[in-house]
Short mmCIF file of C-alpha atoms in Angstrom, two decimals:
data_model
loop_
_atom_site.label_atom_id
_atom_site.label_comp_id
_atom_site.label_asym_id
_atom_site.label_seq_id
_atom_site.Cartn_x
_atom_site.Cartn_y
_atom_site.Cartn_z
CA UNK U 1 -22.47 8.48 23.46
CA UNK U 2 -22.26 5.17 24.91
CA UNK U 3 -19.12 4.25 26.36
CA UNK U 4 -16.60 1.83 24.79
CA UNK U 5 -15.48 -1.16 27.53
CA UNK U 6 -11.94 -1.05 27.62
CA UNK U 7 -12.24 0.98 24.51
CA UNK U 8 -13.10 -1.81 22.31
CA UNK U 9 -15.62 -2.00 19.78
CA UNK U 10 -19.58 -1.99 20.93
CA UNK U 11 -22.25 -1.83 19.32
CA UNK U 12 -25.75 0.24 21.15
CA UNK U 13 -27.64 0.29 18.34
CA UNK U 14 -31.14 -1.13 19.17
CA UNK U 15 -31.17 -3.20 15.89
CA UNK U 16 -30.49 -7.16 17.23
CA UNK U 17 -31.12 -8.57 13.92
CA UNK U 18 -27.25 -7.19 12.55
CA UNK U 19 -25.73 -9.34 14.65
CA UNK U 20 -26.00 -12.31 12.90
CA UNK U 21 -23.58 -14.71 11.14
CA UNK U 22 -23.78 -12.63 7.78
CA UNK U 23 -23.08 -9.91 9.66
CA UNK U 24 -18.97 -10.70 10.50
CA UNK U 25 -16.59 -10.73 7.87
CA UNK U 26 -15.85 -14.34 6.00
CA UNK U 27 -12.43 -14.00 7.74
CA UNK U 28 -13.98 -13.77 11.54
CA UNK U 29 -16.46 -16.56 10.96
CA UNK U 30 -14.86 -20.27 11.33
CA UNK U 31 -13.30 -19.13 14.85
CA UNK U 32 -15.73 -17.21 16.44
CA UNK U 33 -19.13 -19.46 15.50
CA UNK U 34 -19.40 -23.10 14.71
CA UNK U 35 -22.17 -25.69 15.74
CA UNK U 36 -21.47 -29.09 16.08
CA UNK U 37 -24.51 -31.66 15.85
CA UNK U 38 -24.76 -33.45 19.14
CA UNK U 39 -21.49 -31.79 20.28
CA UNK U 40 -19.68 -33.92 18.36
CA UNK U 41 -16.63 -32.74 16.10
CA UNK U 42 -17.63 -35.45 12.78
CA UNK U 43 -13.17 -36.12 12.03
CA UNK U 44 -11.26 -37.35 14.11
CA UNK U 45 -7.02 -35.39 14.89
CA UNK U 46 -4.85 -36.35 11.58
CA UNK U 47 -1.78 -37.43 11.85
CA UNK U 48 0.58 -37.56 9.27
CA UNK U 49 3.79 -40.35 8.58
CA UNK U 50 6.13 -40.46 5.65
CA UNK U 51 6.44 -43.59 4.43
CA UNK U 52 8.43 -45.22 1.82
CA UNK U 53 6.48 -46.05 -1.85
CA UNK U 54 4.85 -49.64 -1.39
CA UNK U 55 4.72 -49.53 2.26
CA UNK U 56 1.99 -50.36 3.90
CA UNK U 57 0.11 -47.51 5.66
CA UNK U 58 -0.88 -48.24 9.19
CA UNK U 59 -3.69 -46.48 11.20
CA UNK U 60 -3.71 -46.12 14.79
CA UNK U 61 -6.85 -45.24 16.74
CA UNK U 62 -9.13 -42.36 16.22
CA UNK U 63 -10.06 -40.26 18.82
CA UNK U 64 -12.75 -38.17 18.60
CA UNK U 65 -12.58 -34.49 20.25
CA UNK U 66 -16.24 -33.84 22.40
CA UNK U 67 -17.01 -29.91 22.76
CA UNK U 68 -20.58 -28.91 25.08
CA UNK U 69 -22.44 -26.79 23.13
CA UNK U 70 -23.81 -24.57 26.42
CA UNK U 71 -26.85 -22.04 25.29
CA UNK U 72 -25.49 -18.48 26.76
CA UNK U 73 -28.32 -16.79 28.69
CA UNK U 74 -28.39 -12.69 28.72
CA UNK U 75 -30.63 -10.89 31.35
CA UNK U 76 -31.88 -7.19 30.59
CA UNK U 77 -33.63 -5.51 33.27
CA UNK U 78 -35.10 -1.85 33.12
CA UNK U 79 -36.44 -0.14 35.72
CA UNK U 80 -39.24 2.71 35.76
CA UNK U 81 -41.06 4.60 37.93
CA UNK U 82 -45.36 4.12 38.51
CA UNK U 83 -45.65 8.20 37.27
CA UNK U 84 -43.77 7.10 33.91
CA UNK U 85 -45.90 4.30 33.56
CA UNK U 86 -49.27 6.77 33.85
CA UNK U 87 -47.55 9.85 31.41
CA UNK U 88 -49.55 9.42 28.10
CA UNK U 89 -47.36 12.11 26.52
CA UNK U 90 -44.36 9.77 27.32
CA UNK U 91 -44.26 6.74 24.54
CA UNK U 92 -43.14 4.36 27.32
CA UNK U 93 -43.50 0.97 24.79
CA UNK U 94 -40.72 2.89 22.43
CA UNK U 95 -38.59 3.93 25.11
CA UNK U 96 -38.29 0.65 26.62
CA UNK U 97 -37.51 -1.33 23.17
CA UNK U 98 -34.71 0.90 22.55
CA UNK U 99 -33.36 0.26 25.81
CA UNK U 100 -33.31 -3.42 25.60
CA UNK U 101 -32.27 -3.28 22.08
CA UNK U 102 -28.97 -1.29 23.24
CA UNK U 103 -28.59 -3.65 26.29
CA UNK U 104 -28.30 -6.33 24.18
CA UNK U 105 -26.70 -5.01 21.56
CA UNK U 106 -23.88 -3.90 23.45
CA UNK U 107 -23.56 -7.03 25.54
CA UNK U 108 -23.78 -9.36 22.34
CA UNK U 109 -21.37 -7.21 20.13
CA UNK U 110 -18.58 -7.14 23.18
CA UNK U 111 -18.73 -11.15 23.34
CA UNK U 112 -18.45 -11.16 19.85
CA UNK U 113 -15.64 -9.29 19.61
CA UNK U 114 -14.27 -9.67 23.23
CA UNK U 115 -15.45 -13.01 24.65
CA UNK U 116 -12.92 -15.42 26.45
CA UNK U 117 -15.58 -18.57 26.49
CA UNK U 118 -16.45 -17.99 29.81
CA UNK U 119 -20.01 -17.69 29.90
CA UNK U 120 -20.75 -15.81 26.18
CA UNK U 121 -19.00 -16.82 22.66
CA UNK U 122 -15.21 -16.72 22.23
CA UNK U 123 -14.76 -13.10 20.14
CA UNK U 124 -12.41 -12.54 17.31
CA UNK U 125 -9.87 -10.59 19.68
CA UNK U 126 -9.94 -13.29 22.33
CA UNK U 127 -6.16 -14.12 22.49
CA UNK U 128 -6.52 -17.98 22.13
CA UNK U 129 -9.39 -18.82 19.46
CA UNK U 130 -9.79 -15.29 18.20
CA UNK U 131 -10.13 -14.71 14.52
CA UNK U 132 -8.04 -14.82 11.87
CA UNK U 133 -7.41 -13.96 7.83
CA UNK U 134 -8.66 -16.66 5.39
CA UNK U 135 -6.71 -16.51 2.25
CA UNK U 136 -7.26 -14.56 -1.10
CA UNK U 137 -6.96 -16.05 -4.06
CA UNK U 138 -5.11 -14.41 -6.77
CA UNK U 139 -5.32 -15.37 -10.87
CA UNK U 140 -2.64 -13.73 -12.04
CA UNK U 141 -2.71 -15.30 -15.57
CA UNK U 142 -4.75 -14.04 -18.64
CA UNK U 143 -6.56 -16.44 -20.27
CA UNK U 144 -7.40 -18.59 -16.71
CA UNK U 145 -10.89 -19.25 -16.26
CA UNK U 146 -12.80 -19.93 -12.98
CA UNK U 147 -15.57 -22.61 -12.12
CA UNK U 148 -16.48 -24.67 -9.25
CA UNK U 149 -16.94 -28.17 -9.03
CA UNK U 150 -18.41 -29.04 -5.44
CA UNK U 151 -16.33 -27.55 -2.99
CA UNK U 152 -12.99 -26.59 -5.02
CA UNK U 153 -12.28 -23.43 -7.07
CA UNK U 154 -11.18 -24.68 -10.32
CA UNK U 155 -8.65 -23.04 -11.86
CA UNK U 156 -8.36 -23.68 -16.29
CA UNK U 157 -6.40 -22.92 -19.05
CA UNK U 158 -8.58 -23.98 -22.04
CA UNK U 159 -9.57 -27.83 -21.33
CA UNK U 160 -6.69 -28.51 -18.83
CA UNK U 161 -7.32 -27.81 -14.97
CA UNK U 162 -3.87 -25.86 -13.73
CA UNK U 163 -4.90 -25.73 -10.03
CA UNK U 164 -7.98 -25.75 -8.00
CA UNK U 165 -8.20 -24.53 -4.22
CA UNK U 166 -11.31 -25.00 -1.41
CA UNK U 167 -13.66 -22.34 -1.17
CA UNK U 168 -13.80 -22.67 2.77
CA UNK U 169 -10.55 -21.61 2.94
CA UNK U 170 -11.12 -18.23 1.07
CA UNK U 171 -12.21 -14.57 1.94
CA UNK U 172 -11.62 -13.43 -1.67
CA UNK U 173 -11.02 -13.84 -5.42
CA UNK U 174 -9.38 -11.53 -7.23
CA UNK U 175 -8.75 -12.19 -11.21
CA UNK U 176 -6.88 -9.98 -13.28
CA UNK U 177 -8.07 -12.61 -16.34
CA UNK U 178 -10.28 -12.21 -19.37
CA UNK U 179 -11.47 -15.17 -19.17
CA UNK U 180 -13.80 -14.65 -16.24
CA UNK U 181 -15.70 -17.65 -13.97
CA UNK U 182 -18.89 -19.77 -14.35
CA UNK U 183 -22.33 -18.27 -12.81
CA UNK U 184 -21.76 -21.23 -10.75
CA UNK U 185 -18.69 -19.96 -8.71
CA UNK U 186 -20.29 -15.75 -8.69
CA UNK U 187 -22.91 -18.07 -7.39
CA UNK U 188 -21.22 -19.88 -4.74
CA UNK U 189 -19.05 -16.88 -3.77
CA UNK U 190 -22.42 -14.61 -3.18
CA UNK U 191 -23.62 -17.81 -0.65
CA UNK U 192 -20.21 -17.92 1.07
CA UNK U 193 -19.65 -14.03 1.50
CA UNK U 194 -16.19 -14.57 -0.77
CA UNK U 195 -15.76 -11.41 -2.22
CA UNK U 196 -14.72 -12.00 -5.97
CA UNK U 197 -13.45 -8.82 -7.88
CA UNK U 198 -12.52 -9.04 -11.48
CA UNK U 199 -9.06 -6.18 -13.19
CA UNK U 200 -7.51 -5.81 -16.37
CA UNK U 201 -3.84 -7.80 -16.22
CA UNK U 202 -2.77 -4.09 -15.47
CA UNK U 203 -4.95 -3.55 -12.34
CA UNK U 204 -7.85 -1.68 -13.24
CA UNK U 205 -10.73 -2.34 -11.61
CA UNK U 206 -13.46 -3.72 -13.64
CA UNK U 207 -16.47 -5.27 -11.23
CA UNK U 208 -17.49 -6.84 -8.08
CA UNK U 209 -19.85 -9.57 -7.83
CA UNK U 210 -22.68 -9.02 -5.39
CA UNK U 211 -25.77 -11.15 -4.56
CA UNK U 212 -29.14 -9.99 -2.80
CA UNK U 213 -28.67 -7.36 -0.74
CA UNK U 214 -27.77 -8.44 3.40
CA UNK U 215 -26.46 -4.63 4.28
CA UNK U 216 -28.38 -3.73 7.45
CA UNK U 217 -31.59 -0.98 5.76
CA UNK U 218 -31.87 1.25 9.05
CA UNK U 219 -27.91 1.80 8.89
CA UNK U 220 -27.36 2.64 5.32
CA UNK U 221 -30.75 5.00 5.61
CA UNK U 222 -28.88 6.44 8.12
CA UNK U 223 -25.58 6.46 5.75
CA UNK U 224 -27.75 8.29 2.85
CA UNK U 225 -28.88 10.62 5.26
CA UNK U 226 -25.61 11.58 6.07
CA UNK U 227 -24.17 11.71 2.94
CA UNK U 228 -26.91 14.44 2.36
CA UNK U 229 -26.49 16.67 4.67
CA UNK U 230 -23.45 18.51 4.80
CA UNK U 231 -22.81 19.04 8.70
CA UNK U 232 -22.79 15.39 9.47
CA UNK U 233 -21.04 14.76 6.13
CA UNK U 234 -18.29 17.01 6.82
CA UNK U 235 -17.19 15.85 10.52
CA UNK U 236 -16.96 12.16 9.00
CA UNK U 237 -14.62 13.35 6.40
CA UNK U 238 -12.77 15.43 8.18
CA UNK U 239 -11.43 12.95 10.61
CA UNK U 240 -10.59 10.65 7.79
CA UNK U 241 -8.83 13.45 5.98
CA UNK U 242 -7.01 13.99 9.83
CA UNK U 243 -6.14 10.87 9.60
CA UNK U 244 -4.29 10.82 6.20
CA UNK U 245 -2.71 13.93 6.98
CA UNK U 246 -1.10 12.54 10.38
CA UNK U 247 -0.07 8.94 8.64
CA UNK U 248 1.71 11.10 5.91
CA UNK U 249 3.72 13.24 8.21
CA UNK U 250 4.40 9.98 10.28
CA UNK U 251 5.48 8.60 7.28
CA UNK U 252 7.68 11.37 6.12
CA UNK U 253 9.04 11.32 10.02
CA UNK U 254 9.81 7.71 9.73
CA UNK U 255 11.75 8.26 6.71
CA UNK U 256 14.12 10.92 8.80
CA UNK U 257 14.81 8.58 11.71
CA UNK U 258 15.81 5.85 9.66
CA UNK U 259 17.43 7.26 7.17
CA UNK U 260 18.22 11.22 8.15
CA UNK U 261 21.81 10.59 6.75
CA UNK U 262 20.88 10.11 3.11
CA UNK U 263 17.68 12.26 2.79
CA UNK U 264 17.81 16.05 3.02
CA UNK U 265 16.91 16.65 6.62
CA UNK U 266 16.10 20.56 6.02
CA UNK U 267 13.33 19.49 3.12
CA UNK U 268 11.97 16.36 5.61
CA UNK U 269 11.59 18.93 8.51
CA UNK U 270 10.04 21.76 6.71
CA UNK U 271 7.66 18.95 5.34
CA UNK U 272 6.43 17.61 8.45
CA UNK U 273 5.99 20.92 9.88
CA UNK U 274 3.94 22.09 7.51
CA UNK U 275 1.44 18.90 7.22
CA UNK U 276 1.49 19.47 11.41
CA UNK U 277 0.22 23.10 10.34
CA UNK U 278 -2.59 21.62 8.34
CA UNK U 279 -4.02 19.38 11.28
CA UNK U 280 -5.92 21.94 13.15
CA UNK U 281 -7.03 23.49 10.41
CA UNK U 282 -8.69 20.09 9.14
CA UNK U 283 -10.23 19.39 12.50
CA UNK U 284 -11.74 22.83 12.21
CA UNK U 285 -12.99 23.06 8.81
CA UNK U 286 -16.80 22.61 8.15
CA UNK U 287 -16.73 22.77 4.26
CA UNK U 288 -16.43 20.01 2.36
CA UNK U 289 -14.83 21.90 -0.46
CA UNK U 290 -12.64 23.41 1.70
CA UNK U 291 -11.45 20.69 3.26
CA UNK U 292 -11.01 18.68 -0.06
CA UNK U 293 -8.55 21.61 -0.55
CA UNK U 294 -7.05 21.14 2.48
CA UNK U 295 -6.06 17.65 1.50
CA UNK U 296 -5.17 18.39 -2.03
CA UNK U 297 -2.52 20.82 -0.22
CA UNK U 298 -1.44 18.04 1.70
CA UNK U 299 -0.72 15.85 -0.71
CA UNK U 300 1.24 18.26 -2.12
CA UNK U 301 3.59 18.58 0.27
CA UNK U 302 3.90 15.04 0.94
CA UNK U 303 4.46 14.08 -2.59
CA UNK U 304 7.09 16.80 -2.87
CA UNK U 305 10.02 14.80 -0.45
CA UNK U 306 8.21 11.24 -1.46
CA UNK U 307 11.26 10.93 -4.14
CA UNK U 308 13.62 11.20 -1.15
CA UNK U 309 11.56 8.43 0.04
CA UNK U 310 12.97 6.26 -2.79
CA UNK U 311 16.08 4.86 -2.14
CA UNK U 312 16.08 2.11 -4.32
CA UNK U 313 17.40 2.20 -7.74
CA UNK U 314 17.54 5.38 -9.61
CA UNK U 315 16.27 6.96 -12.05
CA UNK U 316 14.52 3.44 -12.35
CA UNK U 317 12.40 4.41 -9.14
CA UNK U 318 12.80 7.98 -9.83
CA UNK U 319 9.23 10.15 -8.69
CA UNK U 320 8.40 13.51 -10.06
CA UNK U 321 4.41 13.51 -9.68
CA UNK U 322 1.45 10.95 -8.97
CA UNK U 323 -0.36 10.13 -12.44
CA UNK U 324 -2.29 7.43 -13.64
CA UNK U 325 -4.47 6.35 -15.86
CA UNK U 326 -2.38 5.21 -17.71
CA UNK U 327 0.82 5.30 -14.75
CA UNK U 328 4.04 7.16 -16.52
CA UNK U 329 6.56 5.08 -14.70
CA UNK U 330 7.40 2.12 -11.73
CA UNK U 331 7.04 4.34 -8.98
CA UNK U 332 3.20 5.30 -10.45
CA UNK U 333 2.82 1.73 -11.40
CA UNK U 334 3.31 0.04 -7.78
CA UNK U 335 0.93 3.05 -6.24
CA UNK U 336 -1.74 2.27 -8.44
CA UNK U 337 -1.56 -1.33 -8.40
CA UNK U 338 -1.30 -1.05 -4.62
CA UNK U 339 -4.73 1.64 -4.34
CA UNK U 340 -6.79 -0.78 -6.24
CA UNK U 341 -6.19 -3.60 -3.70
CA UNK U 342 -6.65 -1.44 -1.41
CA UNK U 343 -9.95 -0.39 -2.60
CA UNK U 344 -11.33 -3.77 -3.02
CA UNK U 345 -10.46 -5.03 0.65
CA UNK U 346 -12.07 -1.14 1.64
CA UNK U 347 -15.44 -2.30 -0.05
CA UNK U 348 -15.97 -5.45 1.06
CA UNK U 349 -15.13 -4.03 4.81
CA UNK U 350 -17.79 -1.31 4.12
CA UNK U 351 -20.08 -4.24 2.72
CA UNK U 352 -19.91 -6.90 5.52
CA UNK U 353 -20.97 -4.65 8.34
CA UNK U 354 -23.83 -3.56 7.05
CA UNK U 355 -22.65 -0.44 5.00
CA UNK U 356 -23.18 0.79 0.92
CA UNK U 357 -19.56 0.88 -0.04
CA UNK U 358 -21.31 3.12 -3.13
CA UNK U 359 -22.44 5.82 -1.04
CA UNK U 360 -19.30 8.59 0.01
CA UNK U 361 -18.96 11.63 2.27
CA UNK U 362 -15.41 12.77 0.87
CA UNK U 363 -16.18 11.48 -2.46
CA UNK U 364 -18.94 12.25 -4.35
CA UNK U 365 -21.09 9.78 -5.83
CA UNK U 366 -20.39 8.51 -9.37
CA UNK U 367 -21.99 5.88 -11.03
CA UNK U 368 -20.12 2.44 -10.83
CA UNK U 369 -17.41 3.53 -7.93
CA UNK U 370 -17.18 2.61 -4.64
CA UNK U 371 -16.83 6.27 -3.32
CA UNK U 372 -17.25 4.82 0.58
CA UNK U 373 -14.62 2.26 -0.03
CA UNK U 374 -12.22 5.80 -1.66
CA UNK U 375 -13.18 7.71 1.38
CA UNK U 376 -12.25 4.98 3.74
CA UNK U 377 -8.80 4.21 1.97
CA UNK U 378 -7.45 7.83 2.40
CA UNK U 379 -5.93 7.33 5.56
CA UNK U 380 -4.62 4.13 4.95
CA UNK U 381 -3.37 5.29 1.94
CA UNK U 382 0.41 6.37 3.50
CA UNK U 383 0.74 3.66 5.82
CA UNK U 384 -0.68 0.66 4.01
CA UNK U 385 -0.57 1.22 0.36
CA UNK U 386 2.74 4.30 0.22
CA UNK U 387 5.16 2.46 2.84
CA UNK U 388 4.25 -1.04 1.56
CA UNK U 389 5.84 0.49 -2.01
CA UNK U 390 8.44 1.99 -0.48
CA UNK U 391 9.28 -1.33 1.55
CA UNK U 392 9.42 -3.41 -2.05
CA UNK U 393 12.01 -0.21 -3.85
CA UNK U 394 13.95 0.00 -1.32
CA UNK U 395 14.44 -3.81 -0.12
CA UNK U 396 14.94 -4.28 -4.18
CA UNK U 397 12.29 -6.97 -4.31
CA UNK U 398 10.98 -5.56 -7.83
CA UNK U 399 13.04 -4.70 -10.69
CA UNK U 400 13.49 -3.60 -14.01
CA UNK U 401 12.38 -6.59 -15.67
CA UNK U 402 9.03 -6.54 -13.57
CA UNK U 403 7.69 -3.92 -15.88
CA UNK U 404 6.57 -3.56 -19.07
CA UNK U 405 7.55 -0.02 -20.82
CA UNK U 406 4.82 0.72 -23.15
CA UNK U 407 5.60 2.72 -26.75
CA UNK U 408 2.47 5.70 -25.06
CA UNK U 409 4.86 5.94 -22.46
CA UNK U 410 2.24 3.97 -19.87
CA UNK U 411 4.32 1.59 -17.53
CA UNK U 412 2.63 -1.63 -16.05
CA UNK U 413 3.58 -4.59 -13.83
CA UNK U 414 4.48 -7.55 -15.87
CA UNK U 415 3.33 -11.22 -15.02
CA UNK U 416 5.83 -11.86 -12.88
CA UNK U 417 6.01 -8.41 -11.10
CA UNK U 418 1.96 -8.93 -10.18
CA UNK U 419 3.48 -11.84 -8.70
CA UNK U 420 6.18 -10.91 -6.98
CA UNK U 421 3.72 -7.50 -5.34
CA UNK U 422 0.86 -9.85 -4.63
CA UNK U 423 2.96 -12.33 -3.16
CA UNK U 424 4.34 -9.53 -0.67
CA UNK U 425 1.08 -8.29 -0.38
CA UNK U 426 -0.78 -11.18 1.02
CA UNK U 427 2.63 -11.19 3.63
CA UNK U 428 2.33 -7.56 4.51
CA UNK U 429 -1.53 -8.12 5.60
CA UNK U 430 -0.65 -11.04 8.18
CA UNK U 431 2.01 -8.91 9.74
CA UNK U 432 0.83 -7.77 12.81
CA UNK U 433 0.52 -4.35 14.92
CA UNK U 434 -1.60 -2.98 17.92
CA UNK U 435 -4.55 -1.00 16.57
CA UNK U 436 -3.75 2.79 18.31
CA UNK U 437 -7.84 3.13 18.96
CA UNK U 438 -8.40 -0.24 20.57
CA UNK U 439 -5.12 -1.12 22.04
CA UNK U 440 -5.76 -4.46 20.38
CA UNK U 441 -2.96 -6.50 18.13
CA UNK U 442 -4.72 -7.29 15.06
CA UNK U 443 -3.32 -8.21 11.36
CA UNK U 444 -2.75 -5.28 8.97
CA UNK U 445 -5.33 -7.08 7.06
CA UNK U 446 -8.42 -6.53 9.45
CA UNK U 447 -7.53 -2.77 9.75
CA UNK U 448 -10.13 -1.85 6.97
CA UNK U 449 -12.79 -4.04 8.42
CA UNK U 450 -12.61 -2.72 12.20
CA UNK U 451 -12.18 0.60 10.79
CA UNK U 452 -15.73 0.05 8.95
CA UNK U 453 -17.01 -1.37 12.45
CA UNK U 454 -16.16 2.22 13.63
CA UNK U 455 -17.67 4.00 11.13
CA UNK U 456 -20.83 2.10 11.53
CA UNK U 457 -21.06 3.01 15.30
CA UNK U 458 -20.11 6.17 14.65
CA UNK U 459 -23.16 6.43 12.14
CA UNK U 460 -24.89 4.94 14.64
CA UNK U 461 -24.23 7.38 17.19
CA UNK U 462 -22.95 4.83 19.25
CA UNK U 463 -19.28 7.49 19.16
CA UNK U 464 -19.38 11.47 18.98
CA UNK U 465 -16.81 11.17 16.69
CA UNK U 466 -15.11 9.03 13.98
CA UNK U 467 -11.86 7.85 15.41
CA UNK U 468 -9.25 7.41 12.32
CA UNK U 469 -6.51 5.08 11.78
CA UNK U 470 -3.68 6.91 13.21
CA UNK U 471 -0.46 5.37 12.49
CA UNK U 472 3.22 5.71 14.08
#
């Protein structure tokens, strides 16, 4: 295991070529790399002046913002002894290309992520210029259609243009519209690294567009292999189910500090005990069946005091048992609206460092899902997706009239209710909180992405062990 510096993300891998630009999420990329020709920014600094309609508009001078462009030199040196150098049993030409290869990896991956501009790149956690989320673009609307005309998303509604938005400014598209978008904008979007997802207007997923292949071959062999053999396989999922398991009891705990006067504090405590119970026996367990049952078992007892959860409106919000496909009521609705988000933004984590989002531990594979991106989403599941649907019940921010009551008895988000959840959505992903592995304050949004970062060094064997998101 290669040690973490200040337990932040490295990378001692002996692969240089994944640490390119492609490499770093669309999100990470206009703050932590940017090339200027001849070191010279090509606008000027707006400024901006109401005036009154007829007035003339004045301009003042434009000054022009000059940044060096320094070349950052890194220096590996290894040292080995004359006898080494003599061994023919010893492949000393291997040896040494590994070394460098982790040297540099390590030292390139820590700027990246850690640099202050001092000598190596600014990094996305660098408090000043780190990174930052772009913005995803929701189509709420049915019969919208996409296309692109130069820069600019262009939004449509038959002939008429309703909207259009840059493309720079975007890390995703997500279209819950029939209409679909040109070959022109997939196109663009599979350049740009914009993940664009198409859903049903009730939330299923439907597809992902993808271009050539940029995942990183020597990790996802290492991924397949894995995913094969059931040791390695096992120890993965396990800490992911360890981490759902803890974020659910944290969740249920929450719940009795804030409001033990309204819940049944006997049916809270017995609940939390018992998912406690269940956490050595998942860090244990060496069966993948097993420990799928292990979870199952956990939900169970999470989902059994999750109605207590709900103080909103009742028996609107009223919970009895997770079902979808179609969901039975507003409670099921939210959760599965809020899961399929969820599983997009887990993909196209999995995707931009290097990973097969298709390829699962915990999950099995299945043609056509993303059984990395399900296996990934399990511990965010409680914290994420369950309190962010809790948070929207209880603060009354949906409503009756945000669902549509189907004669089948299936229950969807209307128009404005997809509205009204994305719009909190996009919010809750900007909010901030200190990532309990790396100490680090990060959005909620970038969870799944450094989360897939870990995974990869973990696969790797950069870490011993998978360290899950552990929320409190």
């Amino acid at each position: 295991m290669y040690e973490l510096l200040s337990k932040r993300i490295k990378n001692a891998d002996g692969e240089p070529e994944v640490f390119t630009y492609n490499s770093f999420p669309q999100a990470f990329r206009n703050q932590v790399f940017y090339i200027l020709e001849d070191g010279l920014e090509p606008y000027s600094t707006y400024n901006e002046t109401w005036i009154d309609e007829g007035a003339a508009l004045t301009f003042g001078d434009a000054t022009f913002d000059q940044k060096i462009m320094d070349a950052h030199k890194l220096h590996v040196a290894i040292k080995v002894t004359e006898e080494l150098l003599y061994d023919n049993a010893f492949n000393l030409e291997s040896y040494i290309i590994t070394q460098f290869g982790k040297a540099l990896a390590n030292a390139e991956e820590d700027a990246f992520l850690n640099g202050d501009d001092t000598g190596k790149p600014t990094g996305i956690f660098d408090a000043t210029h780190g990174g930052h989320l772009l913005n995803t673009l929701f189509v709420n609307s049915e019969d919208i259609y996409l296309s692109l005309d130069g820069e600019n998303v262009v939004a449509s509604r038959g002939k008429q243009e309703m909207a259009r938005y840059p493309l720079h400014i975007l890390s995703g598209i997500v279209s819950f519209s029939y209409a679909g978008a040109s070959p022109a904008l997939m196109g663009a979007c599979v350049q740009r690294d914009v993940s664009l997802a198409f859903c049903t207007p009730r939330g299923r997923f439907l597809a992902r567009v993808s271009g050539e292949s940029s995942g990183n071959v020597l990790l996802q062999r290492t991924q397949y292999r894995t995913a094969d053999d059931p040791g390695p396989c096992c120890r993965i999922a396990r800490n992911m189910i360890f981490g759902k398991v803890h974020n659910t009891r944290w969740s249920v705990e929450r719940t009795r500090r804030d409001h033990g006067l309204r819940i049944d504090e006997s049916a809270f405590s017995n609940a939390s005990a018992q998912l406690r119970a269940l956490l050595p026996q998942i860090a244990a367990e060496t069966s993948l069946e097993q420990l799928r049952g292990l979870e199952g078992a956990g939900a169970t007892i999470y989902f059994s005091v999750f109605d207590q959860m709900i103080l909103g409106e009742k028996p609107l919000f009223a919970f009895s048992n997770r079902n979808r496909r179609p969901p039975l009521d507003p409670v099921n609705a939210l959760l599965s609206f809020a899961y399929s988000l969820l599983t997009h933004d887990c993909a196209s984590a999995l995707e931009s460092v290097g990973l097969d989002a298709y390829v699962g531990f915990l999950h099995r594979d299945r043609p056509g899902r993303t059984s990395f991106a399900l296996d990934l989403m399990e511990e965010l599941r409680p914290c994420l997706a369950d309190r962010f649907v809790l948070t929207l019940i209880n603060n009354r921010v949906v409503h009756r009239d945000d669902f549509q009551f189907r004669e089948n008895g299936a229950v969807y988000l209307t128009d404005s209710g997809r509205k009204v959840f994305l719009t909190h959505w996009q919010e809750r992903k900007k909010a901030e909180l200190t990532h309990p592995y790396l100490g680090e304050k990060i959005p909620w949004g970038l969870v799944p992405y450094v989360q897939a970062l870990l995974l990869a060094r973990t696969l790797r064997d950069d870490l011993e062990e998978y360290p899950p998101f552990l929320w409190k």
